């Protein structure tokens, strides 16, 4: 068994992301990053573009491009912020809401595939480990 944590985390992230992105494109016609953005906006409707960039770990220019593509596809609407005219707030469109609903079975399938063969106790340990890395490392 390979014991190189950093290597394995990187390899696993790459493989999972690539598979998820392919499935998302095939099933929904949008990238897995766009699905993630939709879910984050749904959880904080009217969020600032910069806050979404932070949540997705993207720089502001990358997020501006992503939001532009999503707006062109009719998934999001950008509106100027009342408090700061330079900032944009993001809102889901009806199509964006539909894509979220369509993504839910795909997300469940991916989660099931990743946890298949592990007991509930093992999954709890894996989740504790990943949350520690994501939040405390």
Coordinates of C-alpha atoms in Angstrom, one line a residue:
X1 CA 0.0 0.0 0.0
X2 CA 1.3 3.4 -1.0
X3 CA 1.8 5.6 2.1
X4 CA 2.7 8.9 0.4
X5 CA -0.1 11.2 1.7
X6 CA 0.5 14.2 -0.4
X7 CA 1.0 12.2 -3.6
X8 CA -2.2 10.2 -3.0
X9 CA -4.3 13.2 -2.0
X10 CA -3.2 15.0 -5.2
X11 CA -3.8 11.9 -7.4
X12 CA -7.1 11.1 -5.8
X13 CA -8.3 14.8 -6.1
X14 CA -7.3 14.8 -9.8
X15 CA -9.0 11.5 -10.7
X16 CA -12.2 12.3 -8.7
X17 CA -12.4 15.8 -10.2
X18 CA -11.8 14.6 -13.7
X19 CA -14.5 11.8 -13.4
X20 CA -17.0 14.2 -11.8
X21 CA -16.3 16.9 -14.4
X22 CA -16.9 14.4 -17.3
X23 CA -20.1 13.1 -15.7
X24 CA -21.3 16.6 -15.1
X25 CA -20.7 17.7 -18.7
X26 CA -22.4 14.6 -20.0
X27 CA -25.4 14.7 -17.7
X28 CA -25.9 18.4 -17.3
X29 CA -23.9 20.2 -20.0
X30 CA -22.0 22.2 -17.4
X31 CA -18.7 21.7 -15.6
X32 CA -18.4 20.4 -12.1
X33 CA -17.0 23.8 -11.1
X34 CA -20.2 25.4 -12.4
X35 CA -22.2 23.0 -10.4
X36 CA -20.2 23.9 -7.3
X37 CA -20.7 27.6 -8.0
X38 CA -24.5 27.1 -8.4
X39 CA -24.7 25.3 -5.1
X40 CA -22.7 28.0 -3.3
X41 CA -24.9 30.8 -4.8
X42 CA -28.0 28.8 -3.9
X43 CA -26.8 28.7 -0.3
X44 CA -26.1 32.5 -0.3
X45 CA -28.3 34.1 -2.9
X46 CA -27.0 37.6 -3.7
X47 CA -23.5 36.8 -2.6
X48 CA -20.7 39.0 -3.9
X49 CA -18.5 37.7 -6.7
X50 CA -15.4 38.0 -4.5
X51 CA -17.0 35.8 -1.8
X52 CA -17.8 33.1 -4.4
X53 CA -14.2 33.3 -5.6
X54 CA -12.9 32.8 -2.1
X55 CA -15.3 29.8 -1.5
X56 CA -14.2 28.2 -4.8
X57 CA -10.5 29.0 -4.2
X58 CA -10.3 30.9 -7.4
X59 CA -8.7 34.3 -8.0
X60 CA -11.1 37.1 -8.9
X61 CA -10.2 37.2 -12.6
X62 CA -10.8 33.4 -12.9
X63 CA -14.2 33.8 -11.2
X64 CA -15.1 36.7 -13.4
X65 CA -14.6 34.5 -16.4
X66 CA -16.5 31.6 -14.8
X67 CA -19.4 33.9 -13.9
X68 CA -19.4 35.3 -17.4
X69 CA -19.7 31.8 -18.9
X70 CA -22.4 30.9 -16.5
X71 CA -24.3 34.1 -17.2
X72 CA -24.0 33.4 -21.0
X73 CA -25.5 30.0 -20.4
X74 CA -28.4 31.5 -18.5
X75 CA -27.4 29.9 -15.1
X76 CA -26.7 33.1 -13.2
X77 CA -27.5 36.8 -13.2
X78 CA -25.0 39.4 -12.1
X79 CA -26.4 42.6 -10.6
X80 CA -24.4 45.6 -9.4
X81 CA -24.1 45.9 -5.6
X82 CA -26.1 48.8 -4.1
X83 CA -23.3 49.5 -1.5
X84 CA -20.4 49.3 -4.0
X85 CA -21.0 49.9 -7.7
X86 CA -17.8 48.1 -8.6
X87 CA -18.9 44.9 -7.0
X88 CA -21.4 42.3 -8.4
X89 CA -23.9 40.2 -6.6
X90 CA -24.9 36.8 -8.0
X91 CA -28.4 35.3 -8.3
X92 CA -29.6 32.0 -9.7
X93 CA -31.8 31.9 -12.7
X94 CA -34.6 29.4 -13.1
X95 CA -32.3 27.3 -15.3
X96 CA -29.6 27.5 -12.7
X97 CA -32.1 26.1 -10.1
X98 CA -33.1 23.4 -12.5
X99 CA -29.4 22.4 -13.0
X100 CA -29.0 22.1 -9.2
X101 CA -32.0 19.7 -9.0
X102 CA -30.6 17.7 -11.9
X103 CA -27.2 17.6 -10.2
X104 CA -28.4 16.1 -6.9
X105 CA -28.7 12.5 -8.2
X106 CA -25.3 12.8 -9.8
X107 CA -23.7 14.1 -6.6
X108 CA -25.3 11.2 -4.7
X109 CA -24.0 8.7 -7.2
X110 CA -20.5 10.2 -6.9
X111 CA -20.6 10.1 -3.1
X112 CA -21.8 6.5 -3.2
X113 CA -19.0 5.5 -5.6
X114 CA -16.4 7.1 -3.4
X115 CA -17.6 5.5 -0.2
X116 CA -18.5 2.1 -1.7
X117 CA -16.7 -0.7 0.2
X118 CA -16.2 1.3 3.4
X119 CA -18.1 0.9 6.6
X120 CA -19.9 3.8 8.2
X121 CA -17.1 4.0 10.8
X122 CA -14.4 4.1 8.1
X123 CA -16.3 6.9 6.2
X124 CA -16.5 8.9 9.5
X125 CA -12.8 8.6 9.9
X126 CA -12.2 9.6 6.3
X127 CA -14.5 12.6 6.6
X128 CA -12.8 13.7 9.9
X129 CA -9.5 13.5 8.2
X130 CA -10.6 15.4 5.1
X131 CA -12.4 18.1 7.2
X132 CA -9.2 18.5 9.3
X133 CA -7.1 19.0 6.2
X134 CA -9.7 21.4 4.6
X135 CA -10.2 23.5 7.7
X136 CA -7.1 23.3 9.9
X137 CA -4.1 22.6 7.7

